mmCIF file of C-alpha atoms and ligand atoms in Angstrom:
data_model
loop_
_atom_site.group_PDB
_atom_site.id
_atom_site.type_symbol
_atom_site.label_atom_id
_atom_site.label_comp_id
_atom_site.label_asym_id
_atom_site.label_seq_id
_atom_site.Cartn_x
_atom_site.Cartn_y
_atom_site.Cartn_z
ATOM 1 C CA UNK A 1 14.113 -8.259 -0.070
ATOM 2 C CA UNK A 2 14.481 -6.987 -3.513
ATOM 3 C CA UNK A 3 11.757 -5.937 -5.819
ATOM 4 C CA UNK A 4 11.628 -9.417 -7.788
ATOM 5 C CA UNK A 5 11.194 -11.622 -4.750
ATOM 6 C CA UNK A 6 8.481 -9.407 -3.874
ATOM 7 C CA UNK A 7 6.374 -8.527 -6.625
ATOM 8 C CA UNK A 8 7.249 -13.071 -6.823
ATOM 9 C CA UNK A 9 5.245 -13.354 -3.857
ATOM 10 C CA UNK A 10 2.468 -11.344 -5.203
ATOM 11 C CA UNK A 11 2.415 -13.702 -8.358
ATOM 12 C CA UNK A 12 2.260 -16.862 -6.242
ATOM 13 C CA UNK A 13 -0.472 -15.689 -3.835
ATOM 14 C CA UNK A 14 -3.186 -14.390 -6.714
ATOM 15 C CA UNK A 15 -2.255 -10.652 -5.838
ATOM 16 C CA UNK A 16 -0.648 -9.677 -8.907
ATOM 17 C CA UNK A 17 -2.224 -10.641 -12.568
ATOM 18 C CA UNK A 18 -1.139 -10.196 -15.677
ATOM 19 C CA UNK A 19 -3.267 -10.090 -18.652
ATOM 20 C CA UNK A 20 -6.007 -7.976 -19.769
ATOM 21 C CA UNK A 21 -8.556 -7.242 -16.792
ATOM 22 C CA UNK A 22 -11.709 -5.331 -16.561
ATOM 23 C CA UNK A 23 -11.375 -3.274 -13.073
ATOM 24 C CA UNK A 24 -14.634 -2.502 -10.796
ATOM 25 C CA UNK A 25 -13.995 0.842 -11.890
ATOM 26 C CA UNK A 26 -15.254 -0.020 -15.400
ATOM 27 C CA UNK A 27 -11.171 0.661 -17.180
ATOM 28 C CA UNK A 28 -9.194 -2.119 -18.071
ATOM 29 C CA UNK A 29 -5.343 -2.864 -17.253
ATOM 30 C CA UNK A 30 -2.623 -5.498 -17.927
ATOM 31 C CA UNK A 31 -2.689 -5.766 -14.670
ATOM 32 C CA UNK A 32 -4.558 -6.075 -11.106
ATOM 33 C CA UNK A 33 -2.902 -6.123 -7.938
ATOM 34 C CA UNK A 34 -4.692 -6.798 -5.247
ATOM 35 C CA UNK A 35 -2.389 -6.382 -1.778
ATOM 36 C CA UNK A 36 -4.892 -8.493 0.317
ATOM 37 C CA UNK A 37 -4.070 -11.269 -1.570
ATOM 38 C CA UNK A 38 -0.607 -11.594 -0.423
ATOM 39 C CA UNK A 39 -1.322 -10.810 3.117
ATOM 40 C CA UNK A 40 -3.594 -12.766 4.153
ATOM 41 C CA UNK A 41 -0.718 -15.135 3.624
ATOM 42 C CA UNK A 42 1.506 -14.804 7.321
ATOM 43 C CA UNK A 43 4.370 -15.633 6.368
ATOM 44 C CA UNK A 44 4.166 -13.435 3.624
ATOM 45 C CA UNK A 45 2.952 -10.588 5.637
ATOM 46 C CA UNK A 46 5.819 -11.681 8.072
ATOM 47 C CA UNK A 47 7.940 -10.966 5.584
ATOM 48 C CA UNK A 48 7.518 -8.287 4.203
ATOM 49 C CA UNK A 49 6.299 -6.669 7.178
ATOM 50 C CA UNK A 50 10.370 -7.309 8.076
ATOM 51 C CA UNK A 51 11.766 -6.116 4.759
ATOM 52 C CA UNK A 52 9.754 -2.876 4.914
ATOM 53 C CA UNK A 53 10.618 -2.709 8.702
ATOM 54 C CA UNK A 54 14.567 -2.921 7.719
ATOM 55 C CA UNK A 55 14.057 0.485 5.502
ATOM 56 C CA UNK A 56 12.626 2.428 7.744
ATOM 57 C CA UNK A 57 14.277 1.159 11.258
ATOM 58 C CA UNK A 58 17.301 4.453 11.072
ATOM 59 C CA UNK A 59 14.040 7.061 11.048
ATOM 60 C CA UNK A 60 13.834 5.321 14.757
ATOM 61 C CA UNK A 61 10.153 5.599 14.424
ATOM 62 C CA UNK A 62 8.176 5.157 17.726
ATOM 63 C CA UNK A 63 4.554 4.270 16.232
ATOM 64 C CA UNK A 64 3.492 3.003 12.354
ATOM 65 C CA UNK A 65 0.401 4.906 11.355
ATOM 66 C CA UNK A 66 -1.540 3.158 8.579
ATOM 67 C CA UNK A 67 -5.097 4.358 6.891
ATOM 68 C CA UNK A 68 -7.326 1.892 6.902
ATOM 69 C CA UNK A 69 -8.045 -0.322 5.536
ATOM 70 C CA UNK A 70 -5.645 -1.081 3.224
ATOM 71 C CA UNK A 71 -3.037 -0.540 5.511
ATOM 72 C CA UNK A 72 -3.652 -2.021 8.715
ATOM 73 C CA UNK A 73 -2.268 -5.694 8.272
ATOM 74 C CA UNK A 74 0.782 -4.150 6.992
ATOM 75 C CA UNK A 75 1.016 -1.892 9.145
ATOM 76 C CA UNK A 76 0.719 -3.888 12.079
ATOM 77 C CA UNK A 77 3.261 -6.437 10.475
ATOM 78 C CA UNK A 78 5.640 -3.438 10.519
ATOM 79 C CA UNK A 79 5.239 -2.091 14.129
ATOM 80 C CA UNK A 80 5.546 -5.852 15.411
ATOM 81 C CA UNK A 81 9.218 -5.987 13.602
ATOM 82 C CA UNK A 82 10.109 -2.503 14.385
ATOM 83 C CA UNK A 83 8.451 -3.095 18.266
ATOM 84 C CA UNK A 84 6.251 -0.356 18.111
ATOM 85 C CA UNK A 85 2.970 0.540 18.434
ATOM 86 C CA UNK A 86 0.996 0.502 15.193
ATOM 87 C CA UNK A 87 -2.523 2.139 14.974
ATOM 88 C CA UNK A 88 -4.457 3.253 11.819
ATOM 89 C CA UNK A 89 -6.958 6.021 10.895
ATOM 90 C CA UNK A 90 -10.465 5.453 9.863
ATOM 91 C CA UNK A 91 -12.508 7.604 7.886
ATOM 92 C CA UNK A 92 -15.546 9.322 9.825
ATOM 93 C CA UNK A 93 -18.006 11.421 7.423
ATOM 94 C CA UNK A 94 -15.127 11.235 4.237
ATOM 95 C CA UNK A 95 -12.223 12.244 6.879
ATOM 96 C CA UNK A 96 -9.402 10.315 7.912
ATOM 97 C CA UNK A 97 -9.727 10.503 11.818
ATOM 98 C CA UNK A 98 -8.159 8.904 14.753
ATOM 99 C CA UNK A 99 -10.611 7.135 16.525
ATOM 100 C CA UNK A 100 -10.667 4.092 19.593
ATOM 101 C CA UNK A 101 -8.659 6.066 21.684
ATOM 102 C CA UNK A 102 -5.446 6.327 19.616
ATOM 103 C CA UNK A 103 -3.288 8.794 20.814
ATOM 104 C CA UNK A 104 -0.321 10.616 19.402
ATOM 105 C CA UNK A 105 1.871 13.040 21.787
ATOM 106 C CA UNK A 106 5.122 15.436 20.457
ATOM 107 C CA UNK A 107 7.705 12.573 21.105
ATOM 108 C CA UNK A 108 6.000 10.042 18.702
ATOM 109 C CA UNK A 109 7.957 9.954 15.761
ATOM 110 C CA UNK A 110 5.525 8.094 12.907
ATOM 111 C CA UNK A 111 6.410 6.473 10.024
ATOM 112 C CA UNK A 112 2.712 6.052 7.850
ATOM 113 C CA UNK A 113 2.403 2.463 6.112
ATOM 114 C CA UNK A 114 0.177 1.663 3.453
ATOM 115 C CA UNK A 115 0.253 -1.205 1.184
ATOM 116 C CA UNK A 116 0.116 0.526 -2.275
ATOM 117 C CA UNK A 117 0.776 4.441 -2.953
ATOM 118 C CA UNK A 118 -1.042 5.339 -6.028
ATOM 119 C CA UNK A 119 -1.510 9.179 -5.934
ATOM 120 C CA UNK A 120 -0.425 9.523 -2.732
ATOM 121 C CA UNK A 121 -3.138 11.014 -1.591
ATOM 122 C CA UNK A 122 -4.183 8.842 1.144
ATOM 123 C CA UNK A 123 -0.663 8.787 2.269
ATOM 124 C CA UNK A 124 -0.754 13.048 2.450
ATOM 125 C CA UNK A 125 -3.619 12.854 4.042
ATOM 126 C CA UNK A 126 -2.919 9.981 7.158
ATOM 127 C CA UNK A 127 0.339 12.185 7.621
ATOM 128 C CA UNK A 128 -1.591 15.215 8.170
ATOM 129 C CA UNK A 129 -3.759 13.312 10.407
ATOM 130 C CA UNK A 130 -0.358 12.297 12.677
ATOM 131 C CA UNK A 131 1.059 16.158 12.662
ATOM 132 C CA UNK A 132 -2.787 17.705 13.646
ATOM 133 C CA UNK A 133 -2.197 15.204 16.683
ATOM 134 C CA UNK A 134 1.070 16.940 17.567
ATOM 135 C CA UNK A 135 3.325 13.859 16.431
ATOM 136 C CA UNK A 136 6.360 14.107 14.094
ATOM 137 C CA UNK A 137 6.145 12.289 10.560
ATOM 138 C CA UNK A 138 9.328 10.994 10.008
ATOM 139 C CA UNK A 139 8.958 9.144 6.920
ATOM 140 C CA UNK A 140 6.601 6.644 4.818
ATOM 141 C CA UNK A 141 6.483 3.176 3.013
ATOM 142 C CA UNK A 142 4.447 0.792 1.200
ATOM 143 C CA UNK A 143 4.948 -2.577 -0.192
ATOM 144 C CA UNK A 144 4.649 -0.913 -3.513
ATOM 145 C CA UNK A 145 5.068 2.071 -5.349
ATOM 146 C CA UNK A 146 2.877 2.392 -8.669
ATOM 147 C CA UNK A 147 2.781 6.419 -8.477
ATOM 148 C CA UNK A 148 5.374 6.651 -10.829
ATOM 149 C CA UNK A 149 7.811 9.249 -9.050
ATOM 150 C CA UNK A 150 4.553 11.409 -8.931
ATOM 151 C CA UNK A 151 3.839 11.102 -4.852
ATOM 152 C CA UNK A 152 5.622 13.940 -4.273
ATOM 153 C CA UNK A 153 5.641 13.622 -0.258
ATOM 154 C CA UNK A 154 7.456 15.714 2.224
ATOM 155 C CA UNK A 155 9.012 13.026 4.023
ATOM 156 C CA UNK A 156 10.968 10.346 2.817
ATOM 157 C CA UNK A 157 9.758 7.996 0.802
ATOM 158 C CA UNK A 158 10.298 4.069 0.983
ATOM 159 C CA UNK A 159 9.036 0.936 -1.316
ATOM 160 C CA UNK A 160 9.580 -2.976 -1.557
ATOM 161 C CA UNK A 161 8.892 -2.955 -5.192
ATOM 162 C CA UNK A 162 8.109 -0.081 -7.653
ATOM 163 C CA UNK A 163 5.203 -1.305 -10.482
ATOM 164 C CA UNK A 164 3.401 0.911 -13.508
ATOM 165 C CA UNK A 165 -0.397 -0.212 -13.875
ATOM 166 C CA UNK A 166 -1.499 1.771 -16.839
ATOM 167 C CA UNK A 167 -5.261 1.599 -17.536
ATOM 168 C CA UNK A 168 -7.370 2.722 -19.895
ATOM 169 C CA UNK A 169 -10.723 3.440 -21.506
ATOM 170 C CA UNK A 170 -12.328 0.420 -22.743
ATOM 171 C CA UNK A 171 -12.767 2.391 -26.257
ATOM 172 C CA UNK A 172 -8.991 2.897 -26.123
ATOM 173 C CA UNK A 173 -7.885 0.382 -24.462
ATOM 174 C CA UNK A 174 -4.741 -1.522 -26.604
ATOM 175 C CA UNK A 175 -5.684 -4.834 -25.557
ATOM 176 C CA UNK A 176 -9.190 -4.714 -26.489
ATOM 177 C CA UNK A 177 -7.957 -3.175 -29.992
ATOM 178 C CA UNK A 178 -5.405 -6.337 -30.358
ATOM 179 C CA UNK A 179 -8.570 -8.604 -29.783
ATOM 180 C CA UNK A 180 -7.385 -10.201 -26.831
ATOM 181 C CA UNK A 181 -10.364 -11.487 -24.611
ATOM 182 C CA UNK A 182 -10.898 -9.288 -20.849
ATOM 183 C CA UNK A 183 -11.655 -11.306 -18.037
ATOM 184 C CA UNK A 184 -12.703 -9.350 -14.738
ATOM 185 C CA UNK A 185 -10.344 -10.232 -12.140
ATOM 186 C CA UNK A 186 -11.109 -13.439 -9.582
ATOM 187 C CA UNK A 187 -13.861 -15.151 -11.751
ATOM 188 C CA UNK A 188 -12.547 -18.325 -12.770
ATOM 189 C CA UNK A 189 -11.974 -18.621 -16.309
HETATM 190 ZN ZN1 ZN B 201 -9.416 -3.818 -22.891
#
Protein backbone atom coordinates (compact mmCIF):
# COMPACT_ATOMS: atom_id res chain seq x y z
CA UNK A 1 0.00 0.00 0.00
CA UNK A 2 1.74 3.21 -0.53
CA UNK A 3 1.75 6.16 1.73
CA UNK A 4 -1.12 8.11 -0.26
CA UNK A 5 -3.66 5.32 -0.20
CA UNK A 6 -3.04 5.20 3.36
CA UNK A 7 -2.84 8.41 4.91
CA UNK A 8 -6.44 8.39 1.99
CA UNK A 9 -7.98 6.08 4.27
CA UNK A 10 -7.28 8.12 7.25
CA UNK A 11 -8.96 11.19 5.45
CA UNK A 12 -12.11 9.21 4.60
CA UNK A 13 -12.62 7.63 8.05
CA UNK A 14 -12.31 11.13 10.28
CA UNK A 15 -8.70 10.01 11.45
CA UNK A 16 -6.71 12.52 9.81
CA UNK A 17 -7.79 16.48 9.83
CA UNK A 18 -6.49 19.17 8.38
CA UNK A 19 -6.96 22.61 9.53
CA UNK A 20 -6.18 24.42 12.59
CA UNK A 21 -7.07 22.24 15.81
CA UNK A 22 -6.82 22.86 19.44
CA UNK A 23 -5.32 19.40 20.95
CA UNK A 24 -6.40 18.09 24.62
CA UNK A 25 -3.01 18.95 25.39
CA UNK A 26 -3.87 22.67 25.22
CA UNK A 27 -1.20 23.28 21.64
CA UNK A 28 -2.66 23.61 18.45
CA UNK A 29 -1.69 21.79 15.01
CA UNK A 30 -2.71 21.71 11.31
CA UNK A 31 -3.41 18.60 12.01
CA UNK A 32 -4.99 15.68 14.30
CA UNK A 33 -4.71 12.18 13.62
CA UNK A 34 -6.47 10.08 15.47
CA UNK A 35 -5.52 6.11 14.52
CA UNK A 36 -8.79 4.79 16.16
CA UNK A 37 -10.63 6.40 13.72
CA UNK A 38 -9.51 4.36 10.89
CA UNK A 39 -9.61 1.14 12.70
CA UNK A 40 -12.49 0.77 13.97
CA UNK A 41 -13.22 0.51 10.28
CA UNK A 42 -12.42 -3.65 9.42
CA UNK A 43 -11.74 -3.50 6.37
CA UNK A 44 -9.53 -0.82 6.92
CA UNK A 45 -7.82 -2.45 9.76
CA UNK A 46 -7.83 -5.56 7.39
CA UNK A 47 -5.91 -3.75 5.33
CA UNK A 48 -3.55 -2.32 6.61
CA UNK A 49 -3.06 -4.86 9.11
CA UNK A 50 -1.92 -6.83 5.56
CA UNK A 51 0.20 -4.02 4.15
CA UNK A 52 2.14 -3.65 7.41
CA UNK A 53 2.17 -7.53 7.65
CA UNK A 54 3.89 -7.65 3.96
CA UNK A 55 6.96 -5.40 5.46
CA UNK A 56 7.74 -7.18 8.12
CA UNK A 57 6.90 -11.01 6.95
CA UNK A 58 11.19 -11.67 5.88
CA UNK A 59 12.03 -10.78 9.87
CA UNK A 60 9.91 -14.28 10.11
CA UNK A 61 8.55 -12.96 13.29
CA UNK A 62 6.84 -15.60 15.55
CA UNK A 63 4.62 -13.17 17.87
CA UNK A 64 3.54 -9.14 17.26
CA UNK A 65 3.97 -7.36 20.54
CA UNK A 66 1.92 -4.15 20.72
CA UNK A 67 1.60 -1.56 23.91
CA UNK A 68 -1.58 -0.95 24.66
CA UNK A 69 -3.68 0.57 23.91
CA UNK A 70 -2.96 2.15 20.96
CA UNK A 71 -1.62 -0.76 19.54
CA UNK A 72 -3.63 -3.67 20.13
CA UNK A 73 -6.19 -3.60 17.12
CA UNK A 74 -3.29 -3.20 14.95
CA UNK A 75 -1.47 -5.35 16.31
CA UNK A 76 -3.76 -8.08 16.33
CA UNK A 77 -4.66 -7.21 12.59
CA UNK A 78 -0.95 -7.92 11.98
CA UNK A 79 -0.41 -11.30 13.81
CA UNK A 80 -3.77 -12.59 12.09
CA UNK A 81 -2.00 -11.84 8.47
CA UNK A 82 1.38 -12.86 9.53
CA UNK A 83 -0.41 -16.14 11.58
CA UNK A 84 1.05 -15.41 14.70
CA UNK A 85 0.32 -14.84 17.99
CA UNK A 86 -0.17 -11.18 18.89
CA UNK A 87 -0.27 -10.03 22.59
CA UNK A 88 0.26 -6.47 24.02
CA UNK A 89 1.71 -4.92 27.22
CA UNK A 90 -0.23 -2.97 29.70
CA UNK A 91 1.01 -0.53 31.97
CA UNK A 92 0.91 -1.58 35.82
CA UNK A 93 1.98 1.38 38.33
CA UNK A 94 3.53 3.67 35.04
CA UNK A 95 5.38 0.33 33.66
CA UNK A 96 4.80 -1.41 30.60
CA UNK A 97 4.30 -5.09 31.89
CA UNK A 98 3.21 -8.33 30.51
CA UNK A 99 0.31 -9.36 32.19
CA UNK A 100 -2.81 -12.28 31.54
CA UNK A 101 -0.44 -14.84 31.25
CA UNK A 102 1.50 -13.73 28.14
CA UNK A 103 4.49 -15.48 27.75
CA UNK A 104 7.62 -14.94 25.74
CA UNK A 105 10.43 -17.85 25.57
CA UNK A 106 14.19 -17.46 23.61
CA UNK A 107 12.73 -18.77 20.22
CA UNK A 108 10.05 -15.98 19.92
CA UNK A 109 11.24 -13.68 17.52
CA UNK A 110 8.88 -10.26 18.04
CA UNK A 111 8.22 -7.72 15.85
CA UNK A 112 6.48 -4.62 18.28
CA UNK A 113 3.40 -2.84 16.45
CA UNK A 114 2.04 0.33 17.34
CA UNK A 115 -0.16 2.51 15.40
CA UNK A 116 1.77 5.87 15.50
CA UNK A 117 5.62 6.32 16.61
CA UNK A 118 6.00 9.76 17.85
CA UNK A 119 9.17 9.78 20.07
CA UNK A 120 9.54 6.40 20.07
CA UNK A 121 9.49 6.03 23.34
CA UNK A 122 6.74 3.69 23.87
CA UNK A 123 8.12 1.65 21.11
CA UNK A 124 11.82 1.48 23.23
CA UNK A 125 10.15 0.72 25.95
CA UNK A 126 7.52 -2.45 24.75
CA UNK A 127 10.86 -3.79 23.12
CA UNK A 128 12.60 -3.81 26.31
CA UNK A 129 9.65 -5.37 27.79
CA UNK A 130 9.98 -8.47 24.96
CA UNK A 131 14.03 -8.86 25.56
CA UNK A 132 13.54 -8.77 29.79
CA UNK A 133 11.19 -11.84 28.84
CA UNK A 134 14.08 -13.59 27.08
CA UNK A 135 12.52 -13.09 23.45
CA UNK A 136 14.41 -11.67 20.43
CA UNK A 137 13.17 -8.20 18.92
CA UNK A 138 13.53 -8.52 15.47
CA UNK A 139 12.14 -5.44 14.19
CA UNK A 140 9.15 -2.76 14.53
CA UNK A 141 6.27 -0.97 12.58
CA UNK A 142 3.49 1.35 12.77
CA UNK A 143 0.92 2.57 10.43
CA UNK A 144 2.70 5.84 10.68
CA UNK A 145 5.77 7.47 11.28
CA UNK A 146 5.51 11.26 12.51
CA UNK A 147 9.00 11.08 14.52
CA UNK A 148 10.68 12.63 11.87
CA UNK A 149 13.83 10.24 11.43
CA UNK A 150 14.26 11.00 15.24
CA UNK A 151 13.13 7.27 16.67
CA UNK A 152 16.36 6.21 16.62
CA UNK A 153 15.56 2.34 17.41
CA UNK A 154 17.89 -0.55 17.43
CA UNK A 155 15.98 -2.69 15.27
CA UNK A 156 14.65 -2.04 12.07
CA UNK A 157 12.29 0.24 11.52
CA UNK A 158 9.04 -0.06 9.27
CA UNK A 159 6.01 2.52 8.33
CA UNK A 160 2.83 2.63 5.98
CA UNK A 161 3.02 6.31 5.71
CA UNK A 162 5.53 8.88 7.14
CA UNK A 163 3.52 12.40 8.37
CA UNK A 164 5.07 15.78 10.22
CA UNK A 165 2.42 17.17 12.85
CA UNK A 166 4.07 20.31 14.01
CA UNK A 167 2.33 22.01 16.97
CA UNK A 168 2.68 24.84 18.73
CA UNK A 169 2.03 27.30 21.54
CA UNK A 170 -1.20 28.94 21.20
CA UNK A 171 0.81 32.43 21.66
CA UNK A 172 2.93 31.28 18.71
CA UNK A 173 0.99 29.39 16.99
CA UNK A 174 1.00 30.61 12.91
CA UNK A 175 -2.49 29.88 12.41
CA UNK A 176 -3.83 31.73 15.23
CA UNK A 177 -1.46 34.76 14.07
CA UNK A 178 -3.06 34.44 10.33
CA UNK A 179 -6.56 34.76 12.10
CA UNK A 180 -7.83 31.60 11.05
CA UNK A 181 -10.59 30.28 13.51
CA UNK A 182 -9.39 26.79 15.88
CA UNK A 183 -11.88 24.31 16.25
CA UNK A 184 -11.06 21.40 18.84
CA UNK A 185 -11.13 18.27 17.04
CA UNK A 186 -14.64 16.03 16.79
CA UNK A 187 -17.10 18.88 17.82
CA UNK A 188 -19.18 19.52 14.97
CA UNK A 189 -18.72 22.77 13.51
ZN1 LIG B 1 -3.62 28.32 16.70
Amino acid sequence: MEPEAVLDLFRKSGALLEGHFRLTSGLHSERYLQSALVLQYPEFAGALGDALANRVKHLQPTVVLSPALGGIVIGQEVGRALGVRAMFAERQDGKLTLRRGFMLSPSDRVVVVEDVVTTGGSTRETIDVARAAGAQVVGAASIIDRSGGQQSLDVPYHALATLSVPTYQPESCPLCAAGQPVVKPGSRA
